[in-house]
Amino acid sequence: MGTPPSPEMALMADSVNNANARIRFFRVAFGKASGGQGVPLGEVQSILRDMSLSSRIRYEFQSDSAPDRAELRTAFLALLCVEQTLPMGGEIGIRLESTGWAVTGKGPRIRQDEALWAHLSDANATSTELSPGQVQFGLLSGHLRQMGRSADISFTETSAQIAF
Protein backbone atom coordinates (compact mmCIF):
# COMPACT_ATOMS: atom_id res chain seq x y z
CA MET A 1 0.00 0.00 0.00
CA GLY A 2 1.25 3.48 -0.84
CA THR A 3 1.61 6.28 1.62
CA PRO A 4 -0.37 9.46 1.09
CA PRO A 5 1.54 12.28 -0.62
CA SER A 6 3.38 14.52 1.80
CA PRO A 7 2.86 18.30 1.83
CA GLU A 8 6.33 18.65 0.31
CA MET A 9 5.44 16.37 -2.59
CA ALA A 10 2.17 18.25 -3.13
CA LEU A 11 4.11 21.53 -3.20
CA MET A 12 6.56 20.12 -5.73
CA ALA A 13 3.70 18.83 -7.90
CA ASP A 14 2.03 22.27 -7.81
CA SER A 15 5.32 23.92 -8.79
CA VAL A 16 5.78 21.54 -11.73
CA ASN A 17 2.19 22.12 -12.91
CA ASN A 18 2.62 25.90 -12.67
CA ALA A 19 5.92 25.75 -14.58
CA ASN A 20 4.33 23.63 -17.32
CA ALA A 21 1.44 26.10 -17.65
CA ARG A 22 3.85 29.03 -17.89
CA ILE A 23 5.92 27.23 -20.53
CA ARG A 24 2.78 26.58 -22.61
CA PHE A 25 1.86 30.26 -22.21
CA PHE A 26 5.35 31.47 -23.19
CA ARG A 27 5.35 29.22 -26.28
CA VAL A 28 2.34 31.15 -27.54
CA ALA A 29 3.44 34.61 -26.32
CA PHE A 30 7.01 34.39 -27.62
CA GLY A 31 6.76 31.65 -30.23
CA LYS A 32 6.51 31.82 -33.98
CA ALA A 33 3.04 32.40 -35.38
CA SER A 34 2.04 32.28 -39.01
CA GLY A 35 -1.12 33.94 -40.25
CA GLY A 36 -4.26 31.87 -40.38
CA GLN A 37 -3.02 29.37 -37.81
CA GLY A 38 -5.63 28.95 -35.09
CA VAL A 39 -5.37 27.88 -31.47
CA PRO A 40 -8.18 25.67 -30.16
CA LEU A 41 -10.38 27.49 -27.66
CA GLY A 42 -9.99 24.66 -25.14
CA GLU A 43 -6.20 24.95 -25.26
CA VAL A 44 -6.29 28.69 -24.52
CA GLN A 45 -8.67 28.17 -21.61
CA SER A 46 -6.58 25.27 -20.30
CA ILE A 47 -3.37 27.32 -20.33
CA LEU A 48 -4.95 30.21 -18.42
CA ARG A 49 -6.82 27.94 -15.99
CA ASP A 50 -3.61 26.07 -15.17
CA MET A 51 -1.71 29.34 -14.70
CA SER A 52 -4.39 30.48 -12.23
CA LEU A 53 -4.09 27.44 -9.98
CA SER A 54 -1.08 28.58 -7.98
CA SER A 55 -0.97 32.27 -8.79
CA ARG A 56 -2.09 35.42 -7.03
CA ILE A 57 -3.75 36.34 -10.33
CA ARG A 58 -6.79 34.62 -11.86
CA TYR A 59 -6.94 34.52 -15.66
CA GLU A 60 -10.00 34.23 -17.87
CA PHE A 61 -10.50 34.03 -21.64
CA GLN A 62 -13.78 34.96 -23.31
CA SER A 63 -14.39 34.24 -26.97
CA ASP A 64 -16.95 32.47 -29.11
CA SER A 65 -14.35 31.20 -31.54
CA ALA A 66 -10.80 29.87 -31.68
CA PRO A 67 -8.35 32.77 -31.96
CA ASP A 68 -5.71 33.24 -34.62
CA ARG A 69 -2.28 32.31 -33.18
CA ALA A 70 -0.63 35.62 -34.20
CA GLU A 71 -3.42 37.64 -32.59
CA LEU A 72 -3.43 35.46 -29.48
CA ARG A 73 0.34 35.98 -29.19
CA THR A 74 -0.30 39.73 -29.17
CA ALA A 75 -3.06 39.33 -26.55
CA PHE A 76 -0.75 37.21 -24.36
CA LEU A 77 1.94 39.92 -24.58
CA ALA A 78 -0.71 42.45 -23.51
CA LEU A 79 -1.58 40.13 -20.61
CA LEU A 80 2.07 40.20 -19.51
CA CYS A 81 2.01 44.01 -19.60
CA VAL A 82 -1.20 44.17 -17.56
CA GLU A 83 0.22 41.63 -15.09
CA GLN A 84 2.88 44.19 -14.14
CA THR A 85 0.15 46.56 -12.90
CA LEU A 86 -1.14 44.08 -10.30
CA PRO A 87 1.43 43.99 -7.48
CA MET A 88 -1.13 42.62 -5.02
CA GLY A 89 -2.74 40.16 -7.43
CA GLY A 90 -6.20 40.27 -8.94
CA GLU A 91 -7.89 39.12 -12.12
CA ILE A 92 -6.99 39.45 -15.79
CA GLY A 93 -9.60 38.87 -18.46
CA ILE A 94 -8.95 38.56 -22.18
CA ARG A 95 -11.94 39.20 -24.46
CA LEU A 96 -12.03 38.66 -28.21
CA GLU A 97 -14.96 40.47 -29.77
CA SER A 98 -15.90 41.51 -33.28
CA THR A 99 -14.35 44.94 -32.62
CA GLY A 100 -11.02 43.54 -31.41
CA TRP A 101 -9.25 42.46 -28.26
CA ALA A 102 -9.48 43.79 -24.71
CA VAL A 103 -7.13 42.70 -21.93
CA THR A 104 -8.32 43.99 -18.56
CA GLY A 105 -6.68 43.65 -15.17
CA LYS A 106 -8.51 44.36 -11.92
CA GLY A 107 -7.03 44.37 -8.46
CA PRO A 108 -7.01 46.16 -5.12
CA ARG A 109 -4.29 48.52 -6.36
CA ILE A 110 -2.83 49.34 -9.78
CA ARG A 111 0.83 50.23 -10.29
CA GLN A 112 1.42 52.32 -13.40
CA ASP A 113 4.90 53.11 -14.70
CA GLU A 114 4.23 55.81 -17.29
CA ALA A 115 7.66 55.55 -18.90
CA LEU A 116 7.11 51.83 -19.44
CA TRP A 117 3.63 52.28 -20.89
CA ALA A 118 4.91 55.00 -23.22
CA HIS A 119 6.45 52.18 -25.29
CA LEU A 120 2.91 51.22 -26.33
CA SER A 121 1.59 54.69 -27.11
CA ASP A 122 4.70 56.29 -28.60
CA ALA A 123 6.61 54.44 -31.33
CA ASN A 124 9.67 56.58 -30.56
CA ALA A 125 9.65 55.97 -26.79
CA THR A 126 13.24 55.30 -25.85
CA SER A 127 13.41 57.21 -22.58
CA THR A 128 13.21 53.96 -20.62
CA GLU A 129 15.38 51.01 -21.44
CA LEU A 130 13.51 47.75 -21.04
CA SER A 131 14.82 45.15 -18.61
CA PRO A 132 14.48 41.44 -19.43
CA GLY A 133 11.31 41.35 -17.32
CA GLN A 134 9.78 44.16 -19.40
CA VAL A 135 10.49 43.05 -22.98
CA GLN A 136 6.79 42.39 -23.51
CA PHE A 137 6.22 46.15 -23.81
CA GLY A 138 8.62 46.47 -26.74
CA LEU A 139 7.41 43.26 -28.37
CA LEU A 140 3.75 44.22 -28.02
CA SER A 141 4.43 47.61 -29.58
CA GLY A 142 6.13 45.95 -32.56
CA HIS A 143 3.39 43.35 -33.05
CA LEU A 144 0.69 46.02 -32.95
CA ARG A 145 2.55 48.04 -35.61
CA GLN A 146 2.85 44.91 -37.80
CA MET A 147 -0.89 44.33 -37.41
CA GLY A 148 -1.64 47.96 -38.31
CA ARG A 149 -3.26 48.54 -34.92
CA SER A 150 -2.68 50.78 -31.96
CA ALA A 151 -3.17 50.24 -28.25
CA ASP A 152 -5.99 52.02 -26.45
CA ILE A 153 -4.76 52.11 -22.85
CA SER A 154 -6.79 53.12 -19.82
CA PHE A 155 -6.20 53.09 -16.06
CA THR A 156 -8.28 53.59 -12.94
CA GLU A 157 -7.27 53.10 -9.30
CA THR A 158 -8.27 49.43 -9.53
CA SER A 159 -8.03 48.51 -13.22
CA ALA A 160 -5.80 48.63 -16.28
CA GLN A 161 -6.88 47.85 -19.83
CA ILE A 162 -5.23 47.45 -23.21
CA ALA A 163 -7.60 47.28 -26.18
CA PHE A 164 -6.51 46.82 -29.78
Tab-separated table of C-alpha atoms in Angstrom:
chain	number	residue	atom	x	y	z
A	1	MET	CA	0.000	0.000	0.000
A	2	GLY	CA	1.245	3.475	-0.838
A	3	THR	CA	1.615	6.280	1.617
A	4	PRO	CA	-0.372	9.462	1.085
A	5	PRO	CA	1.540	12.281	-0.617
A	6	SER	CA	3.380	14.523	1.799
A	7	PRO	CA	2.865	18.298	1.832
A	8	GLU	CA	6.331	18.651	0.314
A	9	MET	CA	5.439	16.366	-2.590
A	10	ALA	CA	2.170	18.250	-3.128
A	11	LEU	CA	4.106	21.532	-3.197
A	12	MET	CA	6.558	20.123	-5.729
A	13	ALA	CA	3.700	18.834	-7.904
A	14	ASP	CA	2.032	22.274	-7.805
A	15	SER	CA	5.324	23.917	-8.793
A	16	VAL	CA	5.779	21.538	-11.725
A	17	ASN	CA	2.193	22.115	-12.909
A	18	ASN	CA	2.619	25.898	-12.673
A	19	ALA	CA	5.920	25.747	-14.576
A	20	ASN	CA	4.325	23.633	-17.319
A	21	ALA	CA	1.438	26.099	-17.646
A	22	ARG	CA	3.853	29.032	-17.895
A	23	ILE	CA	5.923	27.232	-20.533
A	24	ARG	CA	2.784	26.583	-22.612
A	25	PHE	CA	1.858	30.255	-22.208
A	26	PHE	CA	5.345	31.469	-23.192
A	27	ARG	CA	5.353	29.220	-26.276
A	28	VAL	CA	2.338	31.148	-27.541
A	29	ALA	CA	3.444	34.606	-26.321
A	30	PHE	CA	7.013	34.391	-27.622
A	31	GLY	CA	6.762	31.646	-30.229
A	32	LYS	CA	6.507	31.820	-33.983
A	33	ALA	CA	3.041	32.399	-35.380
A	34	SER	CA	2.041	32.278	-39.013
A	35	GLY	CA	-1.119	33.936	-40.248
A	36	GLY	CA	-4.263	31.872	-40.383
A	37	GLN	CA	-3.015	29.371	-37.811
A	38	GLY	CA	-5.633	28.949	-35.093
A	39	VAL	CA	-5.368	27.881	-31.468
A	40	PRO	CA	-8.176	25.669	-30.158
A	41	LEU	CA	-10.375	27.488	-27.660
A	42	GLY	CA	-9.991	24.661	-25.140
A	43	GLU	CA	-6.196	24.955	-25.263
A	44	VAL	CA	-6.285	28.691	-24.517
A	45	GLN	CA	-8.671	28.166	-21.614
A	46	SER	CA	-6.580	25.268	-20.299
A	47	ILE	CA	-3.368	27.322	-20.327
A	48	LEU	CA	-4.951	30.209	-18.423
A	49	ARG	CA	-6.821	27.938	-15.995
A	50	ASP	CA	-3.605	26.068	-15.174
A	51	MET	CA	-1.708	29.345	-14.699
A	52	SER	CA	-4.389	30.480	-12.232
A	53	LEU	CA	-4.094	27.435	-9.982
A	54	SER	CA	-1.079	28.579	-7.979
A	55	SER	CA	-0.974	32.270	-8.793
A	56	ARG	CA	-2.092	35.417	-7.028
A	57	ILE	CA	-3.752	36.343	-10.327
A	58	ARG	CA	-6.791	34.624	-11.858
A	59	TYR	CA	-6.938	34.520	-15.662
A	60	GLU	CA	-10.004	34.232	-17.873
A	61	PHE	CA	-10.497	34.034	-21.644
A	62	GLN	CA	-13.784	34.963	-23.315
A	63	SER	CA	-14.392	34.243	-26.972
A	64	ASP	CA	-16.954	32.473	-29.109
A	65	SER	CA	-14.346	31.195	-31.538
A	66	ALA	CA	-10.802	29.865	-31.679
A	67	PRO	CA	-8.349	32.771	-31.957
A	68	ASP	CA	-5.709	33.242	-34.624
A	69	ARG	CA	-2.282	32.313	-33.183
A	70	ALA	CA	-0.632	35.618	-34.200
A	71	GLU	CA	-3.423	37.640	-32.590
A	72	LEU	CA	-3.425	35.458	-29.476
A	73	ARG	CA	0.337	35.980	-29.190
A	74	THR	CA	-0.304	39.726	-29.166
A	75	ALA	CA	-3.058	39.332	-26.547
A	76	PHE	CA	-0.751	37.214	-24.360
A	77	LEU	CA	1.940	39.919	-24.582
A	78	ALA	CA	-0.714	42.449	-23.510
A	79	LEU	CA	-1.584	40.132	-20.610
A	80	LEU	CA	2.071	40.199	-19.510
A	81	CYS	CA	2.007	44.010	-19.604
A	82	VAL	CA	-1.198	44.169	-17.559
A	83	GLU	CA	0.224	41.633	-15.086
A	84	GLN	CA	2.877	44.193	-14.136
A	85	THR	CA	0.150	46.559	-12.903
A	86	LEU	CA	-1.143	44.082	-10.298
A	87	PRO	CA	1.431	43.988	-7.476
A	88	MET	CA	-1.133	42.622	-5.023
A	89	GLY	CA	-2.742	40.164	-7.426
A	90	GLY	CA	-6.195	40.271	-8.941
A	91	GLU	CA	-7.888	39.117	-12.121
A	92	ILE	CA	-6.993	39.454	-15.795
A	93	GLY	CA	-9.595	38.874	-18.463
A	94	ILE	CA	-8.953	38.561	-22.185
A	95	ARG	CA	-11.936	39.199	-24.461
A	96	LEU	CA	-12.026	38.663	-28.207
A	97	GLU	CA	-14.962	40.466	-29.769
A	98	SER	CA	-15.899	41.509	-33.280
A	99	THR	CA	-14.350	44.940	-32.619
A	100	GLY	CA	-11.019	43.543	-31.414
A	101	TRP	CA	-9.251	42.456	-28.258
A	102	ALA	CA	-9.482	43.789	-24.706
A	103	VAL	CA	-7.131	42.696	-21.926
A	104	THR	CA	-8.318	43.990	-18.555
A	105	GLY	CA	-6.682	43.646	-15.166
A	106	LYS	CA	-8.514	44.360	-11.921
A	107	GLY	CA	-7.033	44.372	-8.462
A	108	PRO	CA	-7.010	46.161	-5.115
A	109	ARG	CA	-4.292	48.522	-6.363
A	110	ILE	CA	-2.826	49.335	-9.781
A	111	ARG	CA	0.833	50.228	-10.290
A	112	GLN	CA	1.416	52.324	-13.402
A	113	ASP	CA	4.899	53.110	-14.699
A	114	GLU	CA	4.226	55.812	-17.287
A	115	ALA	CA	7.660	55.547	-18.903
A	116	LEU	CA	7.113	51.833	-19.444
A	117	TRP	CA	3.625	52.276	-20.888
A	118	ALA	CA	4.912	55.002	-23.223
A	119	HIS	CA	6.446	52.185	-25.292
A	120	LEU	CA	2.908	51.224	-26.329
A	121	SER	CA	1.594	54.688	-27.108
A	122	ASP	CA	4.700	56.290	-28.601
A	123	ALA	CA	6.615	54.439	-31.328
A	124	ASN	CA	9.669	56.582	-30.564
A	125	ALA	CA	9.653	55.969	-26.794
A	126	THR	CA	13.240	55.300	-25.847
A	127	SER	CA	13.413	57.210	-22.579
A	128	THR	CA	13.212	53.964	-20.619
A	129	GLU	CA	15.382	51.006	-21.440
A	130	LEU	CA	13.509	47.749	-21.041
A	131	SER	CA	14.820	45.153	-18.611
A	132	PRO	CA	14.480	41.442	-19.433
A	133	GLY	CA	11.306	41.352	-17.319
A	134	GLN	CA	9.779	44.157	-19.401
A	135	VAL	CA	10.492	43.053	-22.978
A	136	GLN	CA	6.789	42.387	-23.513
A	137	PHE	CA	6.222	46.155	-23.808
A	138	GLY	CA	8.624	46.473	-26.740
A	139	LEU	CA	7.414	43.257	-28.374
A	140	LEU	CA	3.753	44.222	-28.017
A	141	SER	CA	4.432	47.610	-29.579
A	142	GLY	CA	6.133	45.947	-32.561
A	143	HIS	CA	3.392	43.347	-33.046
A	144	LEU	CA	0.695	46.021	-32.950
A	145	ARG	CA	2.546	48.036	-35.613
A	146	GLN	CA	2.847	44.913	-37.800
A	147	MET	CA	-0.892	44.327	-37.414
A	148	GLY	CA	-1.635	47.961	-38.311
A	149	ARG	CA	-3.262	48.540	-34.920
A	150	SER	CA	-2.685	50.781	-31.959
A	151	ALA	CA	-3.174	50.243	-28.253
A	152	ASP	CA	-5.988	52.020	-26.454
A	153	ILE	CA	-4.758	52.114	-22.850
A	154	SER	CA	-6.793	53.121	-19.816
A	155	PHE	CA	-6.202	53.087	-16.062
A	156	THR	CA	-8.281	53.592	-12.943
A	157	GLU	CA	-7.265	53.095	-9.304
A	158	THR	CA	-8.272	49.428	-9.529
A	159	SER	CA	-8.034	48.508	-13.221
A	160	ALA	CA	-5.801	48.632	-16.275
A	161	GLN	CA	-6.882	47.852	-19.831
A	162	ILE	CA	-5.235	47.451	-23.213
A	163	ALA	CA	-7.602	47.277	-26.176
A	164	PHE	CA	-6.511	46.824	-29.775
